[in-house]
XYZ file of C-alpha atoms in Angstrom:
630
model
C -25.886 22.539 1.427
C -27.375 24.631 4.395
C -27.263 28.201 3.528
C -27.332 28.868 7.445
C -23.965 30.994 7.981
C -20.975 28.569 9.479
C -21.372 30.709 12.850
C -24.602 29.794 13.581
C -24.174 26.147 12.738
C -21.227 25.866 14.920
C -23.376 27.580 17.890
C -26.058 25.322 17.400
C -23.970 22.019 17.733
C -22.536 23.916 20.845
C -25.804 23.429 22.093
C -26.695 20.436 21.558
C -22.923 19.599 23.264
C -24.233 21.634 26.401
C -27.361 19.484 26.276
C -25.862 16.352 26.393
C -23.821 17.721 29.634
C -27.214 18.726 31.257
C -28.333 14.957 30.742
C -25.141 13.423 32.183
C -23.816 12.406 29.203
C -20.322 13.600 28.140
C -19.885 14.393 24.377
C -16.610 13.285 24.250
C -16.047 10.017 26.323
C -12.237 8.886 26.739
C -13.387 4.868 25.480
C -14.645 3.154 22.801
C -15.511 -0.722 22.430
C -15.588 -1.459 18.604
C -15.646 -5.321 17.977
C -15.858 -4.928 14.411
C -14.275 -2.974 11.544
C -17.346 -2.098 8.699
C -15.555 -4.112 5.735
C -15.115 -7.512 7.531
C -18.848 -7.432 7.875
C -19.202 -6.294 4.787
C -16.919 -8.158 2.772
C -18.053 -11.597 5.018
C -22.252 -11.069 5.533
C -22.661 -14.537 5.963
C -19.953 -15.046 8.770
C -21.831 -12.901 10.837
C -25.213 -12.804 9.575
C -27.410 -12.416 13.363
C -24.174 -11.924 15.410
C -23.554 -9.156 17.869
C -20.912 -6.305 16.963
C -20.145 -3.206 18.051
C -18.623 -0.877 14.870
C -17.732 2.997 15.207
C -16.928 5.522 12.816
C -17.636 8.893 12.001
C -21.621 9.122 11.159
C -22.223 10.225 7.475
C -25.491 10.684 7.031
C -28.707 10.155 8.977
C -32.452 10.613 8.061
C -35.875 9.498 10.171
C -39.038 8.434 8.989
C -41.127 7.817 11.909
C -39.927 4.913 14.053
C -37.018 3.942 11.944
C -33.832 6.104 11.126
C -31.051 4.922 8.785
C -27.676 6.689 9.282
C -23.953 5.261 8.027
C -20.889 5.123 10.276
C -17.696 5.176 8.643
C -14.380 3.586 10.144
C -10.941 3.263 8.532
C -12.139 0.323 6.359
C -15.413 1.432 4.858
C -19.019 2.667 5.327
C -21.685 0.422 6.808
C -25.151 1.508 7.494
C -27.574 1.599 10.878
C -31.148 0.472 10.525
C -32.264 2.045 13.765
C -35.591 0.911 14.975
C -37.459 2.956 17.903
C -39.191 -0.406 19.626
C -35.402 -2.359 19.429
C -32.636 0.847 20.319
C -32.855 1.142 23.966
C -33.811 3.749 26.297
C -31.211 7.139 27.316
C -28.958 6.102 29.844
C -26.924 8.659 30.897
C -24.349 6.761 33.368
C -23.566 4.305 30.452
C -23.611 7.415 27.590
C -26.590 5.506 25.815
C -29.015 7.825 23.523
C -32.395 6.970 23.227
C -34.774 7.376 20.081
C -35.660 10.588 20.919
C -32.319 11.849 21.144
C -31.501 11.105 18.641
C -32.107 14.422 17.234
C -28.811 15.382 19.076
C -26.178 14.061 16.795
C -25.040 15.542 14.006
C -23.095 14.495 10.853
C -19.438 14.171 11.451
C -20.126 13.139 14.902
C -18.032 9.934 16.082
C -20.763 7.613 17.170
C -20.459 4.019 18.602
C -23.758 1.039 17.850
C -24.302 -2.245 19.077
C -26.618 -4.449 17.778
C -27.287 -7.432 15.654
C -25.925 -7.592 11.765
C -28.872 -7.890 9.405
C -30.063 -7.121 5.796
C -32.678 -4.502 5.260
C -35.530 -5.206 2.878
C -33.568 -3.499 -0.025
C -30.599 -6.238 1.159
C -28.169 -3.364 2.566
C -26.352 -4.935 5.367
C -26.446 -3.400 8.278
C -26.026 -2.922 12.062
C -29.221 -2.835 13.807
C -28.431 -1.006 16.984
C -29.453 -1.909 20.740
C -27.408 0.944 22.140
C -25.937 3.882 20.367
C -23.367 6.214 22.080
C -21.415 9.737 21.078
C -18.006 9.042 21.010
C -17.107 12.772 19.909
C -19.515 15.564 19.103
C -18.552 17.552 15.521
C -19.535 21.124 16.121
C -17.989 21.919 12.455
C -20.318 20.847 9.646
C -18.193 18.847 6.794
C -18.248 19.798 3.157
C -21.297 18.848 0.646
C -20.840 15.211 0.487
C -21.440 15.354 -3.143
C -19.445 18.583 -3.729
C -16.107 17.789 -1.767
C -13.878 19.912 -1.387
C -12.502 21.197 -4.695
C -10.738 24.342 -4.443
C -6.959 22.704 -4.410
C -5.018 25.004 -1.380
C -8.445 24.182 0.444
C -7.302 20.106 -0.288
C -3.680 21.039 1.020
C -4.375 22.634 3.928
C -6.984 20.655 5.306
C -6.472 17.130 3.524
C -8.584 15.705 6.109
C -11.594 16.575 5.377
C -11.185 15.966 1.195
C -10.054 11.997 2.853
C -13.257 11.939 4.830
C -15.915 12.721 1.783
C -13.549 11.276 -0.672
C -12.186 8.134 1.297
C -10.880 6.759 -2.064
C -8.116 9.457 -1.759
C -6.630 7.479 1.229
C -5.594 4.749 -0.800
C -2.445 7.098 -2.200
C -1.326 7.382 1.800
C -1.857 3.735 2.134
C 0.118 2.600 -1.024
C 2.815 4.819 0.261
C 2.586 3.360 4.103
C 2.765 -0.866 2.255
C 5.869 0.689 -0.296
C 7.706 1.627 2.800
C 7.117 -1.657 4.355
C 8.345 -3.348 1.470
C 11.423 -0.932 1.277
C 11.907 -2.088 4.591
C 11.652 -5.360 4.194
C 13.927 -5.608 0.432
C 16.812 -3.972 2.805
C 16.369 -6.236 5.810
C 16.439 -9.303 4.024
C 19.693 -7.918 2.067
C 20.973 -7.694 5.493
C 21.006 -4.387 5.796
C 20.449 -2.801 9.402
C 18.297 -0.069 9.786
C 19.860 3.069 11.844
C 17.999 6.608 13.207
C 20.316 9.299 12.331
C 20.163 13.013 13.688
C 18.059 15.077 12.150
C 19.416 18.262 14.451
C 23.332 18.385 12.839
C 26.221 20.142 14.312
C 27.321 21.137 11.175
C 25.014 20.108 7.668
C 27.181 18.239 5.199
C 26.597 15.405 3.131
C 25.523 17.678 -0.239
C 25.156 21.041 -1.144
C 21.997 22.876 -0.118
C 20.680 25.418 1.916
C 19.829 24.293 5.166
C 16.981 25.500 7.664
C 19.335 26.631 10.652
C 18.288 26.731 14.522
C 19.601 26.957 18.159
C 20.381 24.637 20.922
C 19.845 26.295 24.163
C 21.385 23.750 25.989
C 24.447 23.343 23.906
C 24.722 27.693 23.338
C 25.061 27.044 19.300
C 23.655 27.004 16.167
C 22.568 23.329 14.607
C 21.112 22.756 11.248
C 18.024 20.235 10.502
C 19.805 17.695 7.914
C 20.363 18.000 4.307
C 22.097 14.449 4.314
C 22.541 11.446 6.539
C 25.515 10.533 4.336
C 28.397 11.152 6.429
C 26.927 9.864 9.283
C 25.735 6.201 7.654
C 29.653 6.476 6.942
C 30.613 6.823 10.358
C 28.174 3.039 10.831
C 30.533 1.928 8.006
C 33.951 3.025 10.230
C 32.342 1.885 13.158
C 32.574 -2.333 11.339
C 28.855 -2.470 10.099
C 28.725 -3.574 6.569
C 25.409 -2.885 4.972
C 23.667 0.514 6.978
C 20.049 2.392 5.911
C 18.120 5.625 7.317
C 14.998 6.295 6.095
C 14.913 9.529 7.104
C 13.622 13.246 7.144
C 15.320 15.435 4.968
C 15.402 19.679 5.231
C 16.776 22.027 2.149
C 15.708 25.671 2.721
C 15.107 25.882 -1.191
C 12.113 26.229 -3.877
C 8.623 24.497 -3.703
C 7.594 23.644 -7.419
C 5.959 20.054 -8.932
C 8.745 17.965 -7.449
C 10.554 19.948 -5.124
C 9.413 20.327 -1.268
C 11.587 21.884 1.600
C 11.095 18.919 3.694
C 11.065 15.208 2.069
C 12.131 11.573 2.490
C 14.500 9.429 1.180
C 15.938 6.011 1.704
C 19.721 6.494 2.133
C 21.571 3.175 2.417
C 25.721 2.411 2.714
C 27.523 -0.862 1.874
C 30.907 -1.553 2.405
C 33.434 -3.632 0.014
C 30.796 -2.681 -3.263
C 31.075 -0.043 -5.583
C 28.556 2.277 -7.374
C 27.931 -0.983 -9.840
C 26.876 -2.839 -7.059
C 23.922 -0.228 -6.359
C 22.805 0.096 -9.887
C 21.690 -3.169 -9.399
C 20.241 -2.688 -5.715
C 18.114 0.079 -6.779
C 16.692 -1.919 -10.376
C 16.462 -4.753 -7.891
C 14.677 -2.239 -5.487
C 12.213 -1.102 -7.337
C 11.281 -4.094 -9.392
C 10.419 -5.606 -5.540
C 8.546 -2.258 -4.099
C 6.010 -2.326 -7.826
C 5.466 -6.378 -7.093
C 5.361 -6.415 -3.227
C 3.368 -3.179 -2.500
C 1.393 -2.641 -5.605
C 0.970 -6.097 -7.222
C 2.166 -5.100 -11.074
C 5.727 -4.023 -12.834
C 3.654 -1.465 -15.162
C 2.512 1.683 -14.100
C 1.279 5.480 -15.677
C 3.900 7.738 -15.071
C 3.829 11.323 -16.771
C 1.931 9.986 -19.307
C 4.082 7.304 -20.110
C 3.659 3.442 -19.390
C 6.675 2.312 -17.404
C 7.519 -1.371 -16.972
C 9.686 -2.086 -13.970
C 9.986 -5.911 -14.793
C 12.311 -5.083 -17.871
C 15.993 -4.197 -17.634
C 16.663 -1.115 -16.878
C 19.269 0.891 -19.565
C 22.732 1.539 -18.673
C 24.713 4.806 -20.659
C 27.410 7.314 -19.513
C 26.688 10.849 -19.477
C 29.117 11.754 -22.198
C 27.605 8.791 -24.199
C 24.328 10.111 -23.789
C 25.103 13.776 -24.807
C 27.089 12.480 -27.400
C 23.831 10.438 -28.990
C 21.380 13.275 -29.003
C 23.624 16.654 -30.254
C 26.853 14.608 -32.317
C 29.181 16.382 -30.015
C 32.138 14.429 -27.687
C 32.472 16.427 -24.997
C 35.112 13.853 -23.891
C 37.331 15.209 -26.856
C 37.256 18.999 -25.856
C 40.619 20.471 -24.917
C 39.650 23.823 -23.314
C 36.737 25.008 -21.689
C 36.161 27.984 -24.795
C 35.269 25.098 -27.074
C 32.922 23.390 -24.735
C 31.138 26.430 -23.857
C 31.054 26.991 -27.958
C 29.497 23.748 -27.967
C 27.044 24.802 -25.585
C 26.323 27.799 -27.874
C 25.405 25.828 -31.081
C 22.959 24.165 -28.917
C 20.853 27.133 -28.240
C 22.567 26.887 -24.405
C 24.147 30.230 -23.196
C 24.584 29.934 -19.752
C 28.693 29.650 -19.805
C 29.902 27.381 -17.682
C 33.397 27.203 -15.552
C 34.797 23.511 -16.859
C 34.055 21.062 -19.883
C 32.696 18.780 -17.050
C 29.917 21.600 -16.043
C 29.512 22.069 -19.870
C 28.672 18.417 -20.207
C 26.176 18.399 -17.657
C 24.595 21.689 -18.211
C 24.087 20.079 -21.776
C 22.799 16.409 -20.744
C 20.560 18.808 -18.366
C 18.957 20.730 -21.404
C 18.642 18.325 -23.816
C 18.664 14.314 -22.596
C 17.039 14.264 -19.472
C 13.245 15.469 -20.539
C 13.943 12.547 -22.830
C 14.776 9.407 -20.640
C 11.557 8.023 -20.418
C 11.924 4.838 -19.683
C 14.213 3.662 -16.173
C 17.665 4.566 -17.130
C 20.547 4.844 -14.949
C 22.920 7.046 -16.358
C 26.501 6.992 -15.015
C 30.271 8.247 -15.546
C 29.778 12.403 -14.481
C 32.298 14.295 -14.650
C 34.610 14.624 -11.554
C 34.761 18.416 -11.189
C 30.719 18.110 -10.179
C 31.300 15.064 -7.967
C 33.325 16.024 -5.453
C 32.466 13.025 -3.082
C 32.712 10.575 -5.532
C 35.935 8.146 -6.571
C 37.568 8.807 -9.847
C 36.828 5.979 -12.759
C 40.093 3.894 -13.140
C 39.376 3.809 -17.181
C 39.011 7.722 -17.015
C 39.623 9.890 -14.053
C 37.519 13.024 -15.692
C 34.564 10.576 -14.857
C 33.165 9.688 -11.947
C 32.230 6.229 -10.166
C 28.908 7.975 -9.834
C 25.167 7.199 -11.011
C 21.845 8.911 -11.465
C 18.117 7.428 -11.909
C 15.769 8.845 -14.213
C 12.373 7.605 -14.715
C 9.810 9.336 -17.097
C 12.261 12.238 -17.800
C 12.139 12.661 -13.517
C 15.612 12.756 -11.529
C 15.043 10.027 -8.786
C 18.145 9.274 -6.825
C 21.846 10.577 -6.693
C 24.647 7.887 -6.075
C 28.228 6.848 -6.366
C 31.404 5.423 -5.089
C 32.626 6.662 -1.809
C 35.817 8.772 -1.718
C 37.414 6.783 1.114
C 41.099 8.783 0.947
C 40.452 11.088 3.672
C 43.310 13.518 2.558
C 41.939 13.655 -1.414
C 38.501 14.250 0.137
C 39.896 17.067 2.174
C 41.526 18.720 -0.180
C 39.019 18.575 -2.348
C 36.341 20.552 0.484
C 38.992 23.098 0.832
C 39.388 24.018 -2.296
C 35.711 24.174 -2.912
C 34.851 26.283 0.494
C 34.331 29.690 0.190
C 33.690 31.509 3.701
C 31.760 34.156 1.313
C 29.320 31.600 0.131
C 28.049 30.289 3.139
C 24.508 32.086 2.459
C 24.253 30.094 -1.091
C 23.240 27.216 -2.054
C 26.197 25.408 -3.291
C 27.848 26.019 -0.223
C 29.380 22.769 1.502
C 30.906 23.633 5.029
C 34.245 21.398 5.694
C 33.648 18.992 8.463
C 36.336 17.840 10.347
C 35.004 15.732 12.479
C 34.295 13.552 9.885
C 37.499 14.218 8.112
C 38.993 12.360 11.273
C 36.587 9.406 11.368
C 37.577 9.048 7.982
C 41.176 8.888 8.493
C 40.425 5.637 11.001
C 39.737 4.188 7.683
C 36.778 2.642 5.932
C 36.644 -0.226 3.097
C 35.128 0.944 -0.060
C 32.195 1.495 0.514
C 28.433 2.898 -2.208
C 25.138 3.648 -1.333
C 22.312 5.116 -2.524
C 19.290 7.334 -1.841
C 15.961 7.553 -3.615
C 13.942 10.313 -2.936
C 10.623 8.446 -1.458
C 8.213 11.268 -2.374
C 9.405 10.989 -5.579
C 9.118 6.917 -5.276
C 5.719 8.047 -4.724
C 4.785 10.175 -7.227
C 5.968 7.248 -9.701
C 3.720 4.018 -8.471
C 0.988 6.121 -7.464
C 0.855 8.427 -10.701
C 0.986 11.782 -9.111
C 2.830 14.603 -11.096
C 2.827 17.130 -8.295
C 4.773 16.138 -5.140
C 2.201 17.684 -2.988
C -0.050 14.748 -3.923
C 1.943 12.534 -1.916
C 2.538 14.572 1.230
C -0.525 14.616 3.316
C 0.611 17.508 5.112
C 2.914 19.781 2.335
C 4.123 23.400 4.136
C 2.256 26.547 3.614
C 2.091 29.623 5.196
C -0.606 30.059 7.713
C -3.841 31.691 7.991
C -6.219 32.340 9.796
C -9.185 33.645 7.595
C -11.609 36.509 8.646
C -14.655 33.248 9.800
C -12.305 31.949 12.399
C -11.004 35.236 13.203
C -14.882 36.214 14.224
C -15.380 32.712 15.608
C -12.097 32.549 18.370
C -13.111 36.344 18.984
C -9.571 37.744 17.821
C -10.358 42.203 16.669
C -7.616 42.006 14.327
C -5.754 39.821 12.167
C -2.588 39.294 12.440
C -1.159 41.014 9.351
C 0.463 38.991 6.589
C 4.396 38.658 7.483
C 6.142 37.969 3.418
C 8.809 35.684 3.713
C 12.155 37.818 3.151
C 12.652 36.318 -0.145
C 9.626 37.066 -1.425
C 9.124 39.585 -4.129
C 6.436 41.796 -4.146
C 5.545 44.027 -7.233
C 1.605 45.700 -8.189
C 0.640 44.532 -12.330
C 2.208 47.544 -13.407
C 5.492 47.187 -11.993
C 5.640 43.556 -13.301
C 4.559 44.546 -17.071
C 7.013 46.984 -16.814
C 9.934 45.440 -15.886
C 9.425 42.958 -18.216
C 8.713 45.182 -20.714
C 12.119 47.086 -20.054
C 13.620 43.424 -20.322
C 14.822 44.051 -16.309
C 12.654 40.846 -15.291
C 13.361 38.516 -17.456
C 11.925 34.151 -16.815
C 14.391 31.710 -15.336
C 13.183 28.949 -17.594
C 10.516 28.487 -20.607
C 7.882 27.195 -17.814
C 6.502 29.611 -15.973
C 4.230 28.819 -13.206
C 1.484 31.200 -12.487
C -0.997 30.424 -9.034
C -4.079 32.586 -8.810
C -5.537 33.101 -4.975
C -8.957 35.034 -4.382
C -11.415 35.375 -1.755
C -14.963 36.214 -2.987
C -17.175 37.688 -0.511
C -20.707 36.111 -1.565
C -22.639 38.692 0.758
C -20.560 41.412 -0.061
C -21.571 43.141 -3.460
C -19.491 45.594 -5.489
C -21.673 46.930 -8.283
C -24.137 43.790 -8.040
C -21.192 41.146 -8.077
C -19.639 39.323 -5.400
C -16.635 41.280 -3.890
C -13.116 39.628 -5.050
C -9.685 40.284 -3.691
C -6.761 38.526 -5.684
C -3.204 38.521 -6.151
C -0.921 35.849 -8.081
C 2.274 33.778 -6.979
C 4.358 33.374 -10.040
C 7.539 30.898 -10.217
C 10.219 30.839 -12.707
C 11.626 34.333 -12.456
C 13.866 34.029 -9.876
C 15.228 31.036 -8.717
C 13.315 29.788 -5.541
C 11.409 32.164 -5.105
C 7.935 33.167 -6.068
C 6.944 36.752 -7.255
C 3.759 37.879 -5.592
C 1.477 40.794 -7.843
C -1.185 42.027 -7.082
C -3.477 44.069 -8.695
C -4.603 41.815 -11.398
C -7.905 43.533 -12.715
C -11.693 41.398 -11.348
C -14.119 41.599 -14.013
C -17.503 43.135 -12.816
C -19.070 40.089 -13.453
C -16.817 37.669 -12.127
C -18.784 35.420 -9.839
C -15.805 32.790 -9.452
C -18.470 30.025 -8.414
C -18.730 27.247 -10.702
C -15.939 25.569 -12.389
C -16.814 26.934 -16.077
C -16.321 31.002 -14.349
C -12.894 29.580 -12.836
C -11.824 27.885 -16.134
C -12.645 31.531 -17.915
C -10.622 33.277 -15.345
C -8.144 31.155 -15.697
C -7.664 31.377 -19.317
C -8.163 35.633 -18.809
C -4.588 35.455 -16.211
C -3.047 33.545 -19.191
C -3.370 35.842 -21.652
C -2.543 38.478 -19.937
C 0.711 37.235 -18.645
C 1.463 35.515 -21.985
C 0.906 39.078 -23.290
C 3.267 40.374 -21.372
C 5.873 38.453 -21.960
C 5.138 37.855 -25.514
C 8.911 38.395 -27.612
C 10.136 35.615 -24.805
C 9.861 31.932 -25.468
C 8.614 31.532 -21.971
C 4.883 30.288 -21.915
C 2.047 30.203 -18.576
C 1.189 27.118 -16.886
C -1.633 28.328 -14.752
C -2.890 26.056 -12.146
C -5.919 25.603 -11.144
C -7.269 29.077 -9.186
C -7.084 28.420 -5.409
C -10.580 30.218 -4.997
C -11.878 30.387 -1.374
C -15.473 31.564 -1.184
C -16.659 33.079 1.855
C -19.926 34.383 3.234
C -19.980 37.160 5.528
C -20.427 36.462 9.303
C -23.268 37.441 10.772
């Protein structure tokens, strides 16, 4: 890797931009004439062994020993190389954007480059493209990350995914699987004849579940609207309107926590069918995913969590109370008063006390039963007072006509029969809304409008709605739903390089977000020492950031400025403390420094909150190393 300072690269690739304009030859043409993707030659040699193509890519690497050059242009499909020889590439034509040999000196790696010429085999049988004409498609005046190297600092990988896709195009193939199991979602629905609606994303009024939503305004309309939390209510509105079997795949927005399998902004497959009930969908979604594993990924089994899960078997059926019942020896069916259940809860090492035996029961199954369902379970029959949009079982009105799916101990889709009796459903809002709770997250605003579509009447009707990043995160065997989002939100930056390279004095400072929480080491220690900060949960979730300053020294080491994000303290949000001492000697450069450092944050913090039975996860430190500009 060049040691030249990213400034000076970038200003020299400027140049050699402005030199191709003195020639007549513009660095970034608006047309390209590829013939040929790299892996049909590839994968077919003999097909077009002496034909004429024209492939183009981004170029990889290039390197010239006297009249021949060898570079490799990579497209979508794959990497083929150019055996570039001086007496057959033809001469610099500016008015048709051809370089000659000796310009050839003006491209760059990660420049988009077009070559046509005849597929061959060099003498060490690489097949290749020996090139008549080569032409800059796009000049690169950033250099890309050490091929061998990659990028490996993981907020680096987040923010910039496209460059860890370009030297690692293996890491496409998770983006790709995801792109053929939406297909075959599609196409499982469609020939179920279902019909495939766009819903608004931009609400009126949010409904559908209870969650926070992101709010905004409509100029034109002089209100507030609300980016959607559900398409429920409005695939219900299909169902009133005479279509029988309705589906959104749509963009979903919950103004909540960011954690392994949580995101603000996700996807999921919501479908309605009328005249079926929530049995009807337990089999549409075993049915669903048995097709997605065979049709998109070619196999039933698949590593999940650590855990091989076989989609081709039958999935298990059980109630809730059944469930709960099985792993602690206690009916929650059988309590009479909410004391006893909450007693219950007690015995169980559970004392968060809860406002009904149906909350009790669930607040139990949550604790106890769901790290354990392993294997694809849908679990069924929750208690009413939790389901408010769900129809009453006719064997037991307590429970509900409603199912969840767990997979590998993972929560993967919420569904149930339809309350259909407009006036049950509206009492049952009103007595849930609470004006005063509008700013929490349980908070479910009554909607009228569809109260009124409702009372036009609708046949009874189920759906259900997978979560797709979490779809994801199962067939491709990612834990951390950031792994399946190519672009996952983060704040922005703009680091102190491009602040010196767009010319901007000052940066802008840091704005927290308002629910942030920011405390020095000291305060934190303390507080939790004083028992006034106390974990949320047993996991807590600690992310390291620094910045070392490789050309800035402080006593002989590289200058380091840190602070930590910390989750599980208070509920969506992330405490931010800084403060956290740098060792004189940390150098933060190679993986085994980071692994140290990492281990020094965890026992600290495990330190400091030893007497709790809460424990550090630290992930891996998002180091950023910079060298000064000069």
């Amino acid at each position: 890797m060049s040691n030249i300072p990213l400034k000076d690269i970038r200003d020299i690739r400027l140049g050699k931009a402005e030199a191709l304009r003195t020639m007549g030859i513009n660095p970034y043409p608006s047309k390209a004439s590829r013939t040929h993707y790299a892996k049909i030659i590839l994968d077919d040699y003999n097909a077009h062994e002496g034909q004429t193509v024209t492939v183009s890519g981004r170029l990889m690497s290039i390197r010239t020993h006297g009249a021949l050059t060898f570079g490799h242009v990579q497209d979508q499909t794959g990497r083929i190389q150019l055996y570039i020889r001086r007496e057959v590439l033809n001469a610099t034509d500016a008015q048709k954007g051809y370089l000659g040999y000796p310009d050839l000196n003006l491209l760059d790696i990660g420049d988009f480059v077009e070559a046509t010429g005849v597929v061959t085999k060099t003498q060490r049988g690489e097949i290749s493209v020996q090139p008549t004409t080569i032409r800059l498609l796009g000049k690169s005046i950033r250099p890309l990350p050490d091929k061998w190297a990659g990028l490996k600092d993981r907020e680096a990988i987040l923010r910039r995914r496209y460059l860890d896709t370009i030297i690692q195009p293996t890491h496409k193939e998770t983006f790709e699987s995801i792109s053929r199991m939406l297909y075959a979602t599609r196409t499982f629905l469609n020939e179920r004849g279902y019909v495939e609606f766009i819903t608004p994303i931009l609400q009126p009024q949010y409904g559908g579940g209870t969650a926070k939503p992101f709010v905004t305004y409509a100029n034109a309309l002089g209100g507030e609207m609300y980016l959607a939390i559900s398409h429920e209510l409005y695939l219900k509105r299909l169902i009133a309107a005479g279509y029988d079997k309705v589906y959104t795949i749509g963009r979903y927005f919950r103004n909540e926590g960011i954690d392994r399998s949580h995101h603000p902004e996700f996807s999921m497959i919501e479908t309605m069918a009328a005249y079926a009930n929530y049995e009807y969908n337990m089999d549409l979604i075993e049915d669903m995913f048995r097709y997605v594993a065979q049709s998109a990924f070619g196999k039933t089994e698949f590593a999940v969590r650590g855990h091989t899960i076989d989609f081709g078997k039958p999935w298990k059926r059980i109630s809730m109370n059944e469930a709960v019942l099985s792993a602690t020896k206690h009916d929650f069916g059988k309590c009479s008063s909410v004391d006893q259940a909450n007693s219950i809860l007690a015995s169980l090492k559970i004392h968060e006390l809860q406002p009904s035996i149906g909350s009790a029961l669930a607040k139990a199954f949550e604790a106890i039963v769901e790290p354990t369902l392993i294997e694809p379970t849908l679990l069924y029959g929750h208690p009413m007072d939790i389901s408010p949009l769900a129809k009453p079982m006719d064997s037991d009105p307590r429970f509900a006509e409603r199912f969840e799916i767990f997979i590998a101990g993972m929560e993967c889709g919420d569904n149930w029969s339809e309350q259909n009796d407009p006036i049950t459903l509206l009492n049952r809002w009103a007595a849930d809304f609470h004006a005063q709770d509008k700013n929490e997250d349980e908070f479910h605003p009554l909607d009228y409008d569809f109260i009124e579509a409702l009372e036009y009447g609708i046949p009874p009707t189920s759906g259900i709605g997978p979560g797709l990043e979490r779809m994801a995160m199962i067939f491709t065997g990612n834990e951390n739903i950031d792994e399946v989002i190519f672009f996952p939100m983060m704040r922005p930056t703009l680091s102190e390089i491009n602040a010196a390279i767009y010319g901007i004095d000052e940066l802008p400072s840091h704005q927290l977000n308002k629910d942030d929480v920011f405390l020095t080491l000291e305060e934190f220690n303390a507080l939790v020492k004083e028992n006034r900060l106390r974990p949320e949960n047993p996991n807590i979730s600690i992310y390291p950031f620094a910045r070392v300053w490789k050309n800035s020294l402080l006593n002989g080491a590289p200058k380091v400025s840190m602070y930590l994000e910390i989750e599980g303290f208070i509920r969506n949000k992330r405490l931010r403390v800084t403060g956290f001492p740098i060792g004189e000697n940390d150098r933060l450069t190679n993986s085994e420094e980071r692994h140290q450092f990492k281990n020094r944050i965890e026992n600290v913090l495990n330190q400091a909150l030893s007497g709790s039975s809460a424990k550090c996860d630290v992930h891996v430190a998002a180091i950023v190393v910079l060298d000064a500009i000069k």
